[in-house]
Amino acid sequence: AQSVSQHNHHVILSEAASLELGCNYSYGGTVNLFWYVQYPGQHLQLLLKYFSGDPLVKGIKGFEAEFIKSKFSFNLRKPSVQWSDTAEYFCAVNPLGSKLSFGAGTTVTVRA
Amino acid sequence: SAVISQKPSRDICQRGTSLTIQCQVDSQVTMMFWYRQQPGQSLTLIATANQGSEATYESGFVIDKFPISRPNLTFSTLTVSNMSPEDSSIYLCSARDGRTQETQYFGPGTRLLVL
């Protein structure tokens, strides 16, 4: 079955540490890729997206993601996290002409 | 980007009753969706709300339990019928305008507790 996999369920790190969250998908063909973030008590917000072009995309709050087509991956990175980055992060994949599918989510806890 | 509002933001309901959730988008969009997010879990698509026709439901969701309306390009409702405690969840409205962009935006959600 086609799916979206996020490798880490819960990540705990200290402020200023680097963050990388893995996301792989199993859809063939052209896809649009997204990372959404859900801060505690808040609603889902778009962090960044990839449709085409440069596979390294930059989003809000210093986040970036790299699309590697050969690996069916779209990993999220941030060089130096802050306490305010504590949130739930969801990878989502939208095969063209189909529906948006979400990964299970990764809870990121940043310790001050 | 589309700004999406939902009403109510939260509710506590008795089992056996029904609740209708409203979703309003600040611009015309081609596609609207309803999702469920159970505590600590990811988002599950309930259905695609089609303007002027019956909604398209995902596996495991049926119209009798989750009737949906979409009278125009900016508004939709989801009803959770004959509720049980298992229906306690966050229900999210989402919208995407396939004519101009493929980004899908989400409303703030309706937090439902069924006693």
PDB file of N, CA and C in Angstrom, chain B residues 35-107:
ATOM      1  N   TYR B  35     -11.123  16.089   8.072  1.00  0.00           N
ATOM      2  CA  TYR B  35     -10.202  15.133   8.671  1.00  0.00           C
ATOM      3  C   TYR B  35     -10.571  14.911  10.141  1.00  0.00           C
ATOM      4  N   ARG B  36     -10.087  13.802  10.664  1.00  0.00           N
ATOM      5  CA  ARG B  36     -10.194  13.527  12.090  1.00  0.00           C
ATOM      6  C   ARG B  36      -8.786  13.298  12.629  1.00  0.00           C
ATOM      7  N   GLN B  37      -8.525  13.881  13.793  1.00  0.00           N
ATOM      8  CA  GLN B  37      -7.232  13.676  14.444  1.00  0.00           C
ATOM      9  C   GLN B  37      -7.495  13.224  15.870  1.00  0.00           C
ATOM     10  N   GLN B  38      -7.300  11.947  16.109  1.00  0.00           N
ATOM     11  CA  GLN B  38      -7.507  11.427  17.449  1.00  0.00           C
ATOM     12  C   GLN B  38      -6.276  11.718  18.292  1.00  0.00           C
ATOM     13  N   PRO B  39      -6.452  11.758  19.604  1.00  0.00           N
ATOM     14  CA  PRO B  39      -5.360  12.206  20.484  1.00  0.00           C
ATOM     15  C   PRO B  39      -4.055  11.476  20.208  1.00  0.00           C
ATOM     16  N   GLY B  40      -3.007  12.264  19.992  1.00  0.00           N
ATOM     17  CA  GLY B  40      -1.681  11.696  19.788  1.00  0.00           C
ATOM     18  C   GLY B  40      -1.474  11.009  18.462  1.00  0.00           C
ATOM     19  N   GLN B  41      -2.410  11.180  17.552  1.00  0.00           N
ATOM     20  CA  GLN B  41      -2.295  10.479  16.272  1.00  0.00           C
ATOM     21  C   GLN B  41      -2.257  11.456  15.103  1.00  0.00           C
ATOM     22  N   SER B  42      -2.053  10.906  13.932  1.00  0.00           N
ATOM     23  CA  SER B  42      -1.991  11.716  12.729  1.00  0.00           C
ATOM     24  C   SER B  42      -3.393  12.022  12.209  1.00  0.00           C
ATOM     25  N   LEU B  43      -3.448  12.680  11.091  1.00  0.00           N
ATOM     26  CA  LEU B  43      -4.724  13.068  10.507  1.00  0.00           C
ATOM     27  C   LEU B  43      -5.243  11.972   9.593  1.00  0.00           C
ATOM     28  N   THR B  44      -6.515  11.689   9.728  1.00  0.00           N
ATOM     29  CA  THR B  44      -7.187  10.709   8.881  1.00  0.00           C
ATOM     30  C   THR B  44      -8.257  11.412   8.075  1.00  0.00           C
ATOM     31  N   LEU B  45      -8.229  11.228   6.775  1.00  0.00           N
ATOM     32  CA  LEU B  45      -9.218  11.858   5.912  1.00  0.00           C
ATOM     33  C   LEU B  45     -10.563  11.153   6.054  1.00  0.00           C
ATOM     34  N   ILE B  46     -11.596  11.932   6.364  1.00  0.00           N
ATOM     35  CA  ILE B  46     -12.945  11.383   6.464  1.00  0.00           C
ATOM     36  C   ILE B  46     -13.586  11.384   5.078  1.00  0.00           C
ATOM     37  N   ALA B  47     -13.568  12.567   4.432  1.00  0.00           N
ATOM     38  CA  ALA B  47     -14.245  12.683   3.147  1.00  0.00           C
ATOM     39  C   ALA B  47     -13.830  13.959   2.435  1.00  0.00           C
ATOM     40  N   THR B  48     -14.074  13.968   1.152  1.00  0.00           N
ATOM     41  CA  THR B  48     -13.927  15.156   0.324  1.00  0.00           C
ATOM     42  C   THR B  48     -15.322  15.745   0.124  1.00  0.00           C
ATOM     43  N   ALA B  49     -15.467  17.013   0.462  1.00  0.00           N
ATOM     44  CA  ALA B  49     -16.764  17.676   0.320  1.00  0.00           C
ATOM     45  C   ALA B  49     -16.865  18.244  -1.085  1.00  0.00           C
ATOM     46  N   ASN B  50     -17.808  17.771  -1.860  1.00  0.00           N
ATOM     47  CA  ASN B  50     -17.971  18.177  -3.249  1.00  0.00           C
ATOM     48  C   ASN B  50     -19.084  19.203  -3.361  1.00  0.00           C
ATOM     49  N   GLN B  51     -18.804  20.289  -4.047  1.00  0.00           N
ATOM     50  CA  GLN B  51     -19.806  21.334  -4.182  1.00  0.00           C
ATOM     51  C   GLN B  51     -20.903  20.894  -5.126  1.00  0.00           C
ATOM     52  N   GLY B  52     -22.110  20.885  -4.616  1.00  0.00           N
ATOM     53  CA  GLY B  52     -23.258  20.560  -5.449  1.00  0.00           C
ATOM     54  C   GLY B  52     -23.519  19.077  -5.639  1.00  0.00           C
ATOM     55  N   SER B  53     -22.754  18.242  -4.978  1.00  0.00           N
ATOM     56  CA  SER B  53     -23.000  16.798  -5.083  1.00  0.00           C
ATOM     57  C   SER B  53     -22.600  16.114  -3.788  1.00  0.00           C
ATOM     58  N   GLU B  54     -22.861  14.828  -3.718  1.00  0.00           N
ATOM     59  CA  GLU B  54     -22.592  14.083  -2.494  1.00  0.00           C
ATOM     60  C   GLU B  54     -21.088  14.006  -2.224  1.00  0.00           C
ATOM     61  N   ALA B  55     -20.745  13.997  -0.956  1.00  0.00           N
ATOM     62  CA  ALA B  55     -19.342  13.899  -0.572  1.00  0.00           C
ATOM     63  C   ALA B  55     -18.772  12.534  -0.926  1.00  0.00           C
ATOM     64  N   THR B  56     -17.470  12.489  -1.068  1.00  0.00           N
ATOM     65  CA  THR B  56     -16.762  11.236  -1.348  1.00  0.00           C
ATOM     66  C   THR B  56     -16.092  10.767  -0.071  1.00  0.00           C
ATOM     67  N   TYR B  57     -16.513   9.626   0.442  1.00  0.00           N
ATOM     68  CA  TYR B  57     -16.041   9.146   1.737  1.00  0.00           C
ATOM     69  C   TYR B  57     -14.897   8.160   1.595  1.00  0.00           C
ATOM     70  N   GLU B  58     -13.994   8.204   2.578  1.00  0.00           N
ATOM     71  CA  GLU B  58     -12.885   7.247   2.627  1.00  0.00           C
ATOM     72  C   GLU B  58     -13.364   5.954   3.279  1.00  0.00           C
ATOM     73  N   SER B  59     -12.565   4.950   3.085  1.00  0.00           N
ATOM     74  CA  SER B  59     -12.887   3.652   3.666  1.00  0.00           C
ATOM     75  C   SER B  59     -13.025   3.775   5.178  1.00  0.00           C
ATOM     76  N   GLY B  60     -14.104   3.229   5.699  1.00  0.00           N
ATOM     77  CA  GLY B  60     -14.342   3.260   7.133  1.00  0.00           C
ATOM     78  C   GLY B  60     -15.241   4.396   7.585  1.00  0.00           C
ATOM     79  N   PHE B  61     -15.584   5.267   6.689  1.00  0.00           N
ATOM     80  CA  PHE B  61     -16.467   6.392   7.014  1.00  0.00           C
ATOM     81  C   PHE B  61     -17.682   6.337   6.094  1.00  0.00           C
ATOM     82  N   VAL B  62     -18.876   6.576   6.672  1.00  0.00           N
ATOM     83  CA  VAL B  62     -20.111   6.466   5.887  1.00  0.00           C
ATOM     84  C   VAL B  62     -20.962   7.717   6.060  1.00  0.00           C
ATOM     85  N   ILE B  63     -21.785   7.941   5.073  1.00  0.00           N
ATOM     86  CA  ILE B  63     -22.593   9.152   5.029  1.00  0.00           C
ATOM     87  C   ILE B  63     -23.598   9.226   6.170  1.00  0.00           C
ATOM     88  N   ASP B  64     -24.129   8.094   6.584  1.00  0.00           N
ATOM     89  CA  ASP B  64     -25.115   8.119   7.667  1.00  0.00           C
ATOM     90  C   ASP B  64     -24.504   8.606   8.976  1.00  0.00           C
ATOM     91  N   LYS B  65     -23.240   8.319   9.176  1.00  0.00           N
ATOM     92  CA  LYS B  65     -22.562   8.707  10.405  1.00  0.00           C
ATOM     93  C   LYS B  65     -21.991  10.120  10.304  1.00  0.00           C
ATOM     94  N   PHE B  66     -21.494  10.467   9.121  1.00  0.00           N
ATOM     95  CA  PHE B  66     -20.833  11.765   8.920  1.00  0.00           C
ATOM     96  C   PHE B  66     -21.412  12.493   7.705  1.00  0.00           C
ATOM     97  N   PRO B  67     -22.680  12.888   7.754  1.00  0.00           N
ATOM     98  CA  PRO B  67     -23.217  13.621   6.616  1.00  0.00           C
ATOM     99  C   PRO B  67     -22.511  14.954   6.424  1.00  0.00           C
ATOM    100  N   ILE B  68     -22.265  15.295   5.185  1.00  0.00           N
ATOM    101  CA  ILE B  68     -21.519  16.492   4.832  1.00  0.00           C
ATOM    102  C   ILE B  68     -22.319  17.303   3.828  1.00  0.00           C
ATOM    103  N   SER B  69     -22.290  18.607   4.008  1.00  0.00           N
ATOM    104  CA  SER B  69     -22.883  19.480   3.011  1.00  0.00           C
ATOM    105  C   SER B  69     -21.834  20.439   2.486  1.00  0.00           C
ATOM    106  N   ARG B  70     -22.025  20.877   1.249  1.00  0.00           N
ATOM    107  CA  ARG B  70     -21.158  21.903   0.676  1.00  0.00           C
ATOM    108  C   ARG B  70     -21.990  22.691  -0.340  1.00  0.00           C
ATOM    109  N   PRO B  71     -22.702  23.673   0.161  1.00  0.00           N
ATOM    110  CA  PRO B  71     -23.620  24.411  -0.715  1.00  0.00           C
ATOM    111  C   PRO B  71     -22.941  25.374  -1.678  1.00  0.00           C
ATOM    112  N   ASN B  72     -21.722  25.795  -1.390  1.00  0.00           N
ATOM    113  CA  ASN B  72     -21.018  26.727  -2.278  1.00  0.00           C
ATOM    114  C   ASN B  72     -19.507  26.514  -2.171  1.00  0.00           C
ATOM    115  N   LEU B  73     -18.731  27.405  -2.789  1.00  0.00           N
ATOM    116  CA  LEU B  73     -17.278  27.215  -2.872  1.00  0.00           C
ATOM    117  C   LEU B  73     -16.520  27.702  -1.648  1.00  0.00           C
ATOM    118  N   THR B  74     -17.220  28.194  -0.634  1.00  0.00           N
ATOM    119  CA  THR B  74     -16.519  28.708   0.544  1.00  0.00           C
ATOM    120  C   THR B  74     -16.997  28.094   1.857  1.00  0.00           C
ATOM    121  N   PHE B  75     -17.981  27.216   1.823  1.00  0.00           N
ATOM    122  CA  PHE B  75     -18.607  26.766   3.068  1.00  0.00           C
ATOM    123  C   PHE B  75     -18.915  25.281   3.016  1.00  0.00           C
ATOM    124  N   SER B  76     -18.735  24.619   4.183  1.00  0.00           N
ATOM    125  CA  SER B  76     -19.076  23.217   4.286  1.00  0.00           C
ATOM    126  C   SER B  76     -19.447  22.913   5.728  1.00  0.00           C
ATOM    127  N   THR B  77     -20.259  21.887   5.919  1.00  0.00           N
ATOM    128  CA  THR B  77     -20.562  21.402   7.260  1.00  0.00           C
ATOM    129  C   THR B  77     -20.321  19.907   7.345  1.00  0.00           C
ATOM    130  N   LEU B  78     -19.921  19.483   8.526  1.00  0.00           N
ATOM    131  CA  LEU B  78     -19.783  18.064   8.854  1.00  0.00           C
ATOM    132  C   LEU B  78     -20.640  17.798  10.073  1.00  0.00           C
ATOM    133  N   THR B  79     -21.482  16.798   9.994  1.00  0.00           N
ATOM    134  CA  THR B  79     -22.282  16.394  11.147  1.00  0.00           C
ATOM    135  C   THR B  79     -21.761  15.072  11.665  1.00  0.00           C
ATOM    136  N   VAL B  80     -21.556  15.002  12.960  1.00  0.00           N
ATOM    137  CA  VAL B  80     -21.204  13.734  13.596  1.00  0.00           C
ATOM    138  C   VAL B  80     -22.493  13.234  14.251  1.00  0.00           C
ATOM    139  N   SER B  81     -23.026  12.141  13.729  1.00  0.00           N
ATOM    140  CA  SER B  81     -24.357  11.690  14.121  1.00  0.00           C
ATOM    141  C   SER B  81     -24.302  10.579  15.154  1.00  0.00           C
ATOM    142  N   ASN B  82     -25.349  10.532  15.982  1.00  0.00           N
ATOM    143  CA  ASN B  82     -25.490   9.444  16.954  1.00  0.00           C
ATOM    144  C   ASN B  82     -24.155   9.164  17.641  1.00  0.00           C
ATOM    145  N   MET B  83     -23.633  10.173  18.293  1.00  0.00           N
ATOM    146  CA  MET B  83     -22.272  10.116  18.813  1.00  0.00           C
ATOM    147  C   MET B  83     -22.079   9.115  19.938  1.00  0.00           C
ATOM    148  N   SER B  84     -20.882   8.568  19.972  1.00  0.00           N
ATOM    149  CA  SER B  84     -20.439   7.701  21.063  1.00  0.00           C
ATOM    150  C   SER B  84     -19.098   8.226  21.553  1.00  0.00           C
ATOM    151  N   PRO B  85     -18.634   7.783  22.709  1.00  0.00           N
ATOM    152  CA  PRO B  85     -17.330   8.266  23.211  1.00  0.00           C
ATOM    153  C   PRO B  85     -16.183   8.056  22.223  1.00  0.00           C
ATOM    154  N   GLU B  86     -16.301   7.043  21.362  1.00  0.00           N
ATOM    155  CA  GLU B  86     -15.242   6.791  20.374  1.00  0.00           C
ATOM    156  C   GLU B  86     -15.128   7.902  19.331  1.00  0.00           C
ATOM    157  N   ASP B  87     -16.136   8.745  19.257  1.00  0.00           N
ATOM    158  CA  ASP B  87     -16.103   9.864  18.318  1.00  0.00           C
ATOM    159  C   ASP B  87     -15.363  11.068  18.887  1.00  0.00           C
ATOM    160  N   SER B  88     -14.948  10.986  20.138  1.00  0.00           N
ATOM    161  CA  SER B  88     -14.185  12.081  20.734  1.00  0.00           C
ATOM    162  C   SER B  88     -12.887  12.251  19.969  1.00  0.00           C
ATOM    163  N   SER B  89     -12.692  13.453  19.452  1.00  0.00           N
ATOM    164  CA  SER B  89     -11.565  13.668  18.553  1.00  0.00           C
ATOM    165  C   SER B  89     -11.508  15.144  18.196  1.00  0.00           C
ATOM    166  N   ILE B  90     -10.519  15.499  17.409  1.00  0.00           N
ATOM    167  CA  ILE B  90     -10.474  16.823  16.797  1.00  0.00           C
ATOM    168  C   ILE B  90     -10.864  16.652  15.332  1.00  0.00           C
ATOM    169  N   TYR B  91     -11.794  17.460  14.892  1.00  0.00           N
ATOM    170  CA  TYR B  91     -12.250  17.406  13.507  1.00  0.00           C
ATOM    171  C   TYR B  91     -11.751  18.669  12.800  1.00  0.00           C
ATOM    172  N   LEU B  92     -11.062  18.451  11.692  1.00  0.00           N
ATOM    173  CA  LEU B  92     -10.450  19.564  10.982  1.00  0.00           C
ATOM    174  C   LEU B  92     -11.007  19.708   9.577  1.00  0.00           C
ATOM    175  N   CYS B  93     -11.251  20.924   9.231  1.00  0.00           N
ATOM    176  CA  CYS B  93     -11.635  21.278   7.869  1.00  0.00           C
ATOM    177  C   CYS B  93     -10.374  21.698   7.122  1.00  0.00           C
ATOM    178  N   SER B  94     -10.324  21.378   5.856  1.00  0.00           N
ATOM    179  CA  SER B  94      -9.173  21.714   5.043  1.00  0.00           C
ATOM    180  C   SER B  94      -9.624  22.146   3.661  1.00  0.00           C
ATOM    181  N   ALA B  95      -8.833  22.971   3.002  1.00  0.00           N
ATOM    182  CA  ALA B  95      -9.210  23.458   1.685  1.00  0.00           C
ATOM    183  C   ALA B  95      -7.994  23.596   0.789  1.00  0.00           C
ATOM    184  N   ARG B  96      -8.236  23.419  -0.488  1.00  0.00           N
ATOM    185  CA  ARG B  96      -7.179  23.560  -1.483  1.00  0.00           C
ATOM    186  C   ARG B  96      -7.810  24.091  -2.762  1.00  0.00           C
ATOM    187  N   ASP B  97      -7.139  25.063  -3.373  1.00  0.00           N
ATOM    188  CA  ASP B  97      -7.636  25.581  -4.635  1.00  0.00           C
ATOM    189  C   ASP B  97      -6.758  25.041  -5.751  1.00  0.00           C
ATOM    190  N   GLY B  98      -7.207  23.985  -6.368  1.00  0.00           N
ATOM    191  CA  GLY B  98      -6.421  23.342  -7.410  1.00  0.00           C
ATOM    192  C   GLY B  98      -6.249  24.182  -8.656  1.00  0.00           C
ATOM    193  N   ARG B  99      -7.011  25.273  -8.754  1.00  0.00           N
ATOM    194  CA  ARG B  99      -6.884  26.108  -9.964  1.00  0.00           C
ATOM    195  C   ARG B  99      -5.613  26.932  -9.929  1.00  0.00           C
ATOM    196  N   THR B 100      -5.177  27.304  -8.733  1.00  0.00           N
ATOM    197  CA  THR B 100      -4.047  28.231  -8.648  1.00  0.00           C
ATOM    198  C   THR B 100      -2.866  27.689  -7.852  1.00  0.00           C
ATOM    199  N   GLN B 101      -3.114  26.804  -6.945  1.00  0.00           N
ATOM    200  CA  GLN B 101      -2.021  26.303  -6.118  1.00  0.00           C
ATOM    201  C   GLN B 101      -2.410  24.960  -5.542  1.00  0.00           C
ATOM    202  N   GLU B 102      -1.421  24.222  -5.168  1.00  0.00           N
ATOM    203  CA  GLU B 102      -1.700  22.895  -4.657  1.00  0.00           C
ATOM    204  C   GLU B 102      -1.501  22.779  -3.159  1.00  0.00           C
ATOM    205  N   THR B 103      -1.280  23.891  -2.483  1.00  0.00           N
ATOM    206  CA  THR B 103      -1.098  23.831  -1.039  1.00  0.00           C
ATOM    207  C   THR B 103      -2.437  23.653  -0.362  1.00  0.00           C
ATOM    208  N   GLN B 104      -2.490  22.780   0.601  1.00  0.00           N
ATOM    209  CA  GLN B 104      -3.710  22.516   1.350  1.00  0.00           C
ATOM    210  C   GLN B 104      -3.586  23.160   2.728  1.00  0.00           C
ATOM    211  N   TYR B 105      -4.602  23.932   3.085  1.00  0.00           N
ATOM    212  CA  TYR B 105      -4.601  24.656   4.350  1.00  0.00           C
ATOM    213  C   TYR B 105      -5.629  24.052   5.291  1.00  0.00           C
ATOM    214  N   PHE B 106      -5.413  24.285   6.581  1.00  0.00           N
ATOM    215  CA  PHE B 106      -6.242  23.657   7.588  1.00  0.00           C
ATOM    216  C   PHE B 106      -6.864  24.683   8.519  1.00  0.00           C
ATOM    217  N   GLY B 107      -8.071  24.371   8.959  1.00  0.00           N
ATOM    218  CA  GLY B 107      -8.716  25.178   9.970  1.00  0.00           C
ATOM    219  C   GLY B 107      -8.168  24.851  11.349  1.00  0.00           C
TER     220      GLY B 107
END
